[in-house]
mmCIF file of C-alpha atoms in Angstrom:
data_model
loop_
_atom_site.group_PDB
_atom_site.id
_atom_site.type_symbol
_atom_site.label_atom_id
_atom_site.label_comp_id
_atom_site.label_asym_id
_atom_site.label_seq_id
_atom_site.Cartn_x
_atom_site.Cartn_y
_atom_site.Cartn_z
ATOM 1 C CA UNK A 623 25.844 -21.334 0.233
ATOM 2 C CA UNK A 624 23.536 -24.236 -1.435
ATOM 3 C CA UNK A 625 21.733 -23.870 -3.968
ATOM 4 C CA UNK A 626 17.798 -24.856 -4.610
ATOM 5 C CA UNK A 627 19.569 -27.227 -7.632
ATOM 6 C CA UNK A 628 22.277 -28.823 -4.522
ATOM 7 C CA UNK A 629 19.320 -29.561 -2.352
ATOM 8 C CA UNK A 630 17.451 -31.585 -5.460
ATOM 9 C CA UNK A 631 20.599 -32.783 -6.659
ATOM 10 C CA UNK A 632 21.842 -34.472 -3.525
ATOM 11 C CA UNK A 633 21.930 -37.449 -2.519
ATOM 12 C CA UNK A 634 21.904 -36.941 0.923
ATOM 13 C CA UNK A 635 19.523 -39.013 3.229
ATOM 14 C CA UNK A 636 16.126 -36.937 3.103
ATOM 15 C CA UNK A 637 12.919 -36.960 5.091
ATOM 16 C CA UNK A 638 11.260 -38.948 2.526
ATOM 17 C CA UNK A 639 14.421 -41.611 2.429
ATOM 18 C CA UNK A 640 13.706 -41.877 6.357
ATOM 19 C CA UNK A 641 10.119 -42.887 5.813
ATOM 20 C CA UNK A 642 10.572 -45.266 3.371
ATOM 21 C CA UNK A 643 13.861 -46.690 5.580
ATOM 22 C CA UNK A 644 11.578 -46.643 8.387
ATOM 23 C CA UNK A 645 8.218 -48.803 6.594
ATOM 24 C CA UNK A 646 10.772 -51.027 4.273
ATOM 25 C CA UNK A 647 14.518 -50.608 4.990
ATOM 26 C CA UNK A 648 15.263 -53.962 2.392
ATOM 27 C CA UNK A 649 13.170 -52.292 -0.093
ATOM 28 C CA UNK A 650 14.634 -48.992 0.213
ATOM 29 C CA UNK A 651 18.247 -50.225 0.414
ATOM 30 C CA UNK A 652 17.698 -51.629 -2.755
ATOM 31 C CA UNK A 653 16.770 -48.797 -4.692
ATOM 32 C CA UNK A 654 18.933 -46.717 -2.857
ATOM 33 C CA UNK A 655 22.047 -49.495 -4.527
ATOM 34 C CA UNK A 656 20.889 -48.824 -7.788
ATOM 35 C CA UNK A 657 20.830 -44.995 -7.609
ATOM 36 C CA UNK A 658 24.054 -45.032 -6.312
ATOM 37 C CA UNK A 659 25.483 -47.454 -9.418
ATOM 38 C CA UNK A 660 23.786 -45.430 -12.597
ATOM 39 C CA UNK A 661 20.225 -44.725 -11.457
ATOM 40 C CA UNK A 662 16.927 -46.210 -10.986
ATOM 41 C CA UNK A 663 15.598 -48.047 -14.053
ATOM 42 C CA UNK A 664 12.178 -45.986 -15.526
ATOM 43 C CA UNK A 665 10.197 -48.670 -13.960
ATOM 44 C CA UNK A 666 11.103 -48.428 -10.716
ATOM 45 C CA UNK A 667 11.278 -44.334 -10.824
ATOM 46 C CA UNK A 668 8.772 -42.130 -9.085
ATOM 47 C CA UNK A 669 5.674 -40.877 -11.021
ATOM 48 C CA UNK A 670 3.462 -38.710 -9.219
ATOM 49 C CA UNK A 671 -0.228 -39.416 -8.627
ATOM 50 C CA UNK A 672 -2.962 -37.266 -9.064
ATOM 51 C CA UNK A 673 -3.372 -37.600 -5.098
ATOM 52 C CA UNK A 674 0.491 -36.093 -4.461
ATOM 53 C CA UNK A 675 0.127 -33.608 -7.068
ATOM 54 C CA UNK A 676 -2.715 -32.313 -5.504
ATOM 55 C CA UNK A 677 -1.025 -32.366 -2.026
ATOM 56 C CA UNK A 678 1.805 -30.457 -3.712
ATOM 57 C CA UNK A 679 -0.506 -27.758 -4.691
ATOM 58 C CA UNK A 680 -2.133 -27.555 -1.564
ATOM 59 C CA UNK A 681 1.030 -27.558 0.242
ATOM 60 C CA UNK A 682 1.739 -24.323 -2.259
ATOM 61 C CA UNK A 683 -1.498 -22.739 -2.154
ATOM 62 C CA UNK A 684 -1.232 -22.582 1.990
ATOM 63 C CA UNK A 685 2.383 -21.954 2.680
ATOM 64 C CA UNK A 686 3.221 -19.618 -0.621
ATOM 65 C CA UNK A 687 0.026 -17.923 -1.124
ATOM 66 C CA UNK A 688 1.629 -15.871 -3.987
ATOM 67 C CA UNK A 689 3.106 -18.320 -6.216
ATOM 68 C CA UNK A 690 -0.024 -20.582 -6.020
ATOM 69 C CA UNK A 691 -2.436 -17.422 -7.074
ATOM 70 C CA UNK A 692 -0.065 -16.198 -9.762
ATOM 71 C CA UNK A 693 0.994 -19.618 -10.911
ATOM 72 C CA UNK A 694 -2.023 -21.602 -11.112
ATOM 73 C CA UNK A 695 -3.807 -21.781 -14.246
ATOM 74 C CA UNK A 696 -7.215 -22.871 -13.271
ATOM 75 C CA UNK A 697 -9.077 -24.791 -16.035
ATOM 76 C CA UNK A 698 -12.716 -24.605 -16.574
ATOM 77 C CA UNK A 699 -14.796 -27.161 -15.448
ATOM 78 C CA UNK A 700 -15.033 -30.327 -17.327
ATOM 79 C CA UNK A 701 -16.640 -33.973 -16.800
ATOM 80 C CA UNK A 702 -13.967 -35.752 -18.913
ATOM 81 C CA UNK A 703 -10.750 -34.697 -20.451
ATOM 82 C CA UNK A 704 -10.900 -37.447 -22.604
ATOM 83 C CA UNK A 705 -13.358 -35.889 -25.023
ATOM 84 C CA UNK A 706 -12.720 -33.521 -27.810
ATOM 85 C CA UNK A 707 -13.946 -30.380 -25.996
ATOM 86 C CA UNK A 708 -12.306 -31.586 -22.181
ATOM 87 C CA UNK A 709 -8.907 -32.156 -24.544
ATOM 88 C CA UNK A 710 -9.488 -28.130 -25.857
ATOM 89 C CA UNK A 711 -9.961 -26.971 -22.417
ATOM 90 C CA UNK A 712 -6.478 -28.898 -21.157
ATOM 91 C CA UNK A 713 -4.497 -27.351 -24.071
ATOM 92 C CA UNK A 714 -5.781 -23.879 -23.614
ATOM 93 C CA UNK A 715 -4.679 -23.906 -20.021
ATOM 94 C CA UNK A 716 -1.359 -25.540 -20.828
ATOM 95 C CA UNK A 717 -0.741 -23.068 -23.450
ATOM 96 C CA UNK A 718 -0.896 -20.467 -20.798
ATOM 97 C CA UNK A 719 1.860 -22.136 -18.601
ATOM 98 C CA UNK A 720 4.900 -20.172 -19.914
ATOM 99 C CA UNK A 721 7.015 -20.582 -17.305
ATOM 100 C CA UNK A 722 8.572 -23.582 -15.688
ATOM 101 C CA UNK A 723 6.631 -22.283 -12.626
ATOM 102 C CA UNK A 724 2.670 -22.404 -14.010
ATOM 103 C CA UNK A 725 1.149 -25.153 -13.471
ATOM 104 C CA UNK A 726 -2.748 -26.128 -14.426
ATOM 105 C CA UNK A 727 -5.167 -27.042 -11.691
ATOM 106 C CA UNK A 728 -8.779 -28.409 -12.685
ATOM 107 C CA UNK A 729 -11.786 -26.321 -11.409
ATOM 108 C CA UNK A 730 -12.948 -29.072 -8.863
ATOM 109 C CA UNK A 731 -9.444 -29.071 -7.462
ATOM 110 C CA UNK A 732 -8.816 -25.624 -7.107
ATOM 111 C CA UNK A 733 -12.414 -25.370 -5.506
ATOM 112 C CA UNK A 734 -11.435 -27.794 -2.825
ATOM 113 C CA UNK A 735 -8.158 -25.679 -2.318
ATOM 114 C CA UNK A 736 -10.132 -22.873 -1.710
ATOM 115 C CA UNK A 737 -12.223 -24.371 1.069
ATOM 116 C CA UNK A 738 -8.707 -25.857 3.108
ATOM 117 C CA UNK A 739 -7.660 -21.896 2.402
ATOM 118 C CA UNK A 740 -10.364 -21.304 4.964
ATOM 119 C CA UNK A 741 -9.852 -23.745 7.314
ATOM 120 C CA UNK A 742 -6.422 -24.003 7.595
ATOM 121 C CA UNK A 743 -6.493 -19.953 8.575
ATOM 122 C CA UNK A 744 -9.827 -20.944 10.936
ATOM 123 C CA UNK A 745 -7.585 -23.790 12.553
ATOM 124 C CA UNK A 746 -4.673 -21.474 12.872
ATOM 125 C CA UNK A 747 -6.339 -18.791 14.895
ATOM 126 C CA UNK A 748 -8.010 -20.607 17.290
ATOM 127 C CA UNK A 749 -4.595 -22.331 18.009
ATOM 128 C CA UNK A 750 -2.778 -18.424 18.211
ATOM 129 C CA UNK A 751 -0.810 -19.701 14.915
ATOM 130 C CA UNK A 752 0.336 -16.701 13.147
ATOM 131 C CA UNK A 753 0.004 -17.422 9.323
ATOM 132 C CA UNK A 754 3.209 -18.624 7.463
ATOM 133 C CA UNK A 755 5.303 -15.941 6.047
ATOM 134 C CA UNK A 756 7.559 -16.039 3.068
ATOM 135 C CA UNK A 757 11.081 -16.762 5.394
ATOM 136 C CA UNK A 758 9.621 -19.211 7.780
ATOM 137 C CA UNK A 759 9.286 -21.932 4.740
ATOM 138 C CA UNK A 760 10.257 -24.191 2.785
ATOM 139 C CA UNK A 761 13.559 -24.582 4.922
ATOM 140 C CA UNK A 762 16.555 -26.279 3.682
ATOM 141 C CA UNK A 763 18.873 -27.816 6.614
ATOM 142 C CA UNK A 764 21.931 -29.696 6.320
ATOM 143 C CA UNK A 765 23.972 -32.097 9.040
ATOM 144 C CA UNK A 766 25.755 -34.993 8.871
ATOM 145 C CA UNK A 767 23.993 -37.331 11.445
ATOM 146 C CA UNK A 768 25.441 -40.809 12.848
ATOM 147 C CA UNK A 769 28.035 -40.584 10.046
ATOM 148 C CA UNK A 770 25.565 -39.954 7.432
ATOM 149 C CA UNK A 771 24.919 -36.809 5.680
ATOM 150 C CA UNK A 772 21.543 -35.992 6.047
ATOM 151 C CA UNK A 773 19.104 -33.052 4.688
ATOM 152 C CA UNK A 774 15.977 -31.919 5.181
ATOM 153 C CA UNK A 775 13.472 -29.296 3.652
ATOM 154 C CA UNK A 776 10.876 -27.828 6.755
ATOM 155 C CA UNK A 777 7.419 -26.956 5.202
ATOM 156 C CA UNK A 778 7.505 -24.409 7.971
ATOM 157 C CA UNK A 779 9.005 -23.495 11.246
ATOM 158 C CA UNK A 780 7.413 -20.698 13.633
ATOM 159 C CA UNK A 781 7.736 -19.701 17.664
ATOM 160 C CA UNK A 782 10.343 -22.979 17.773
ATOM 161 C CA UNK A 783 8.050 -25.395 16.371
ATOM 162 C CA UNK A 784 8.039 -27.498 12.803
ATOM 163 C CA UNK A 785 5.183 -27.918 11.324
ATOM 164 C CA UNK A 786 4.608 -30.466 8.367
ATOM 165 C CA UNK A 787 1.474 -30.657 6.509
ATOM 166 C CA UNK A 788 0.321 -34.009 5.258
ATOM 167 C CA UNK A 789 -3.121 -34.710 3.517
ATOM 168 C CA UNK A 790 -5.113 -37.398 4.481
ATOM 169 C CA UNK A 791 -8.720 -39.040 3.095
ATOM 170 C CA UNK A 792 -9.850 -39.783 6.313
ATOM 171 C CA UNK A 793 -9.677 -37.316 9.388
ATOM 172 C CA UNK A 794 -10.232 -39.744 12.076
ATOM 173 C CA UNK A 795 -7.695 -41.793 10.973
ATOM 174 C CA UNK A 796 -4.420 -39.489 11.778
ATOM 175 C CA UNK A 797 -3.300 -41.768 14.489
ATOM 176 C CA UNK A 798 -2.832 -45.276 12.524
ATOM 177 C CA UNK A 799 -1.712 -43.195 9.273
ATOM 178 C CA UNK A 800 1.071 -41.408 11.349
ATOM 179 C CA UNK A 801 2.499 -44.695 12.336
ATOM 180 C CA UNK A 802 1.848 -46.925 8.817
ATOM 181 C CA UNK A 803 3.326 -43.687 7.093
ATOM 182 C CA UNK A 804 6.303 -42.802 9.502
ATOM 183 C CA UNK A 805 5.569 -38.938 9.772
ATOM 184 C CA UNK A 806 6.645 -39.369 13.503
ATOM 185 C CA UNK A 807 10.087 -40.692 12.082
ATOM 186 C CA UNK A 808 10.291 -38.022 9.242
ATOM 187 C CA UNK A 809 9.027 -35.809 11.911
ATOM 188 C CA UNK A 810 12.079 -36.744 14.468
ATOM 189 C CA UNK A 811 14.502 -36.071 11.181
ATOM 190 C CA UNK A 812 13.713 -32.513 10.973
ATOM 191 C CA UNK A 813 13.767 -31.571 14.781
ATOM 192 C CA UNK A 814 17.009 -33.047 14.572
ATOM 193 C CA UNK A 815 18.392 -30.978 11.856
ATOM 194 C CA UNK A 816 17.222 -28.197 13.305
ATOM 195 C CA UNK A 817 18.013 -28.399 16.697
ATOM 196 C CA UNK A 818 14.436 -28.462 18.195
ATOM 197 C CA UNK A 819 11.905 -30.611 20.298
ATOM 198 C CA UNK A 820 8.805 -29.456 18.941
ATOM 199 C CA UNK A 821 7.102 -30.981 15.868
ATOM 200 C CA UNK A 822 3.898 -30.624 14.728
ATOM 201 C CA UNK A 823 1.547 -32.274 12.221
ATOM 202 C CA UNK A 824 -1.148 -30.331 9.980
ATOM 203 C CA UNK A 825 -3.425 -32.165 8.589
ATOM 204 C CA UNK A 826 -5.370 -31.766 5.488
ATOM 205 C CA UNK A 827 -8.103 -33.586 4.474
ATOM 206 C CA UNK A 828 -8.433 -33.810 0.833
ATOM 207 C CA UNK A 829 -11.972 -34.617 0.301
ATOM 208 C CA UNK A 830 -15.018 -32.728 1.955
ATOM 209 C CA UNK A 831 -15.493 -31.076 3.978
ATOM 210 C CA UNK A 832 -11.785 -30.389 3.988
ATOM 211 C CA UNK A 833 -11.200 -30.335 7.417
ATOM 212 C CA UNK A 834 -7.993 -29.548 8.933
ATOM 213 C CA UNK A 835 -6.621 -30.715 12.498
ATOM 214 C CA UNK A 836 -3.175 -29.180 14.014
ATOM 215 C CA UNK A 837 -1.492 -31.984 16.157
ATOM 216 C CA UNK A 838 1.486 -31.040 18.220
ATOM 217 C CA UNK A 839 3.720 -34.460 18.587
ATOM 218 C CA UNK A 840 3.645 -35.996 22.384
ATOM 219 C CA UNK A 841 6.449 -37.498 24.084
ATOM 220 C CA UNK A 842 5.350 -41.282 23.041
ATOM 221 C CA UNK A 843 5.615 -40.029 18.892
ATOM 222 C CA UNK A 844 8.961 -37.868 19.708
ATOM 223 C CA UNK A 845 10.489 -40.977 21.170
ATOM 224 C CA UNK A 846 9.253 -43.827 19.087
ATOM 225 C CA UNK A 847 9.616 -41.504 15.985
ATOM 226 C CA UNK A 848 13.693 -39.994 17.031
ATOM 227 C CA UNK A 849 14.467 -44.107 17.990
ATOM 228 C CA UNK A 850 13.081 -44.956 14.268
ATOM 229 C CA UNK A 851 15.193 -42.220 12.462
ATOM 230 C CA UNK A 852 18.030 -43.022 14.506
ATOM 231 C CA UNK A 853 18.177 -46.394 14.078
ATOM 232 C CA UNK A 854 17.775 -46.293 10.537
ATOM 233 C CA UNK A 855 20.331 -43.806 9.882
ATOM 234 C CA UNK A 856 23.158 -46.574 12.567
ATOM 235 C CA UNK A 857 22.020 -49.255 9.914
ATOM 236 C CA UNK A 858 22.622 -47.273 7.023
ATOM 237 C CA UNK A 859 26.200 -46.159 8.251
ATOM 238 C CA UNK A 860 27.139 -50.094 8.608
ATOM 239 C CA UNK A 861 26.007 -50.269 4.836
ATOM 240 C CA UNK A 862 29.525 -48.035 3.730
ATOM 241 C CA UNK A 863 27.922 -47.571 0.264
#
């Protein structure tokens, strides 16, 4: 049995390694040379923007309920943090993290995650969506895949469908950011490991009105998306690193 610490650890090829294969294979390959010989250098390594951060939390707040209520230290509201009394109200909050769990959230943002709350359950009824529960998510699968060990964590799988959920400024722009982004690869990388057809998008609009828009894959993004993954996955076989 794996543990969460394998998964993390591993350096087998993820959902987010097929995206970036997918968008910029040369670019990718080249980072992927110098994690394999001692690590990436600090300049090159991943730093989190306040954008992904707050995707991270929403992604909490909607598929673990409980861990984003009792984790999430909400500060009170503040127009700059870079002032004396913004800099108090960060360091209270932080003081109150005591485990590697708690995290702080500003007021605004925790607002906002209140409001997709809503309409991600609204959008889940009126597709017949049962709301996620605690052993449909956050999947870990395994497989080794055109020679290539492969994993892949599911943000949720229900009645034999995944569903990924990916925030987005712009609503009416799904389509284009799909493709520019690779979901439908990523998305073709996860049916695969788990044996299914299916895949679904949710998306999240981070600014308001929040919306939120459930898109089940067609047969164009299946194919286009399972020809991407697979063909990345063939070229990185050849590589023998």
């Amino acid at each position: 049995m794996r543990l969460e610490s394998d998964y993390r650890a591993s350096l087998a090829i993820g959902g987010t390694d097929i995206r970036a294969m997918v968008k910029d294979y040369d670019k990718w390959i080249f980072e992927r040379k110098l994690l394999l010989n001692g690590g990436l250098p600090p300049w090159l390594q991943y730093d989190p923007s306040p954008a992904a951060q707050f995707g991270t939390a929403v992604h909490l707040a909607l598929l673990e309920p409980e861990k984003y209520d009792t984790f999430a230290v909400i500060m009170d509201y503040c127009e700059n943090f870079a002032l004396k009394a913004g800099r108090e109200i960060k360091e209270r909050a932080q003081a109150l993290c005591v485990t590697p769990e708690h995290f702080t959230m500003r007021h605004e943002h925790h607002w906002a995650v209140q409001q997709i709350r809503r309409n991600f359950f609204f959008a889940l009824t009126e597709k017949g969506i049962p709301l996620p529960q605690p052993g449909d998510v956050e999947l870990e699968r395994w497989a080794v895949r055109h020679g290539v060990e492969c994993k892949g964590k599911l943000d949720w799988r229900t009645g034999g469908i995944v569903y990924d959920l990916k925030t987005c400024s712009d609503i009416h722009r799904i389509n284009s950011i799909k493709y520019e982004n690779a979901y439908h690869a990523q998305l073709a990388h996860y049916a695969a490991l788990d044996d299914l057809e299916r895949t679904a998008i949710i998306w999240i609009e981070s600014v308001a009105p929040y919306r939120v828009v459930v898109e089940l894959l067609d047969e164009d993004d299946r194919k286009f998306g399972s020809t991407a993954c697979n063909n990345a996955l063939k070229t990185y076989a050849k590589e023998k690193l």
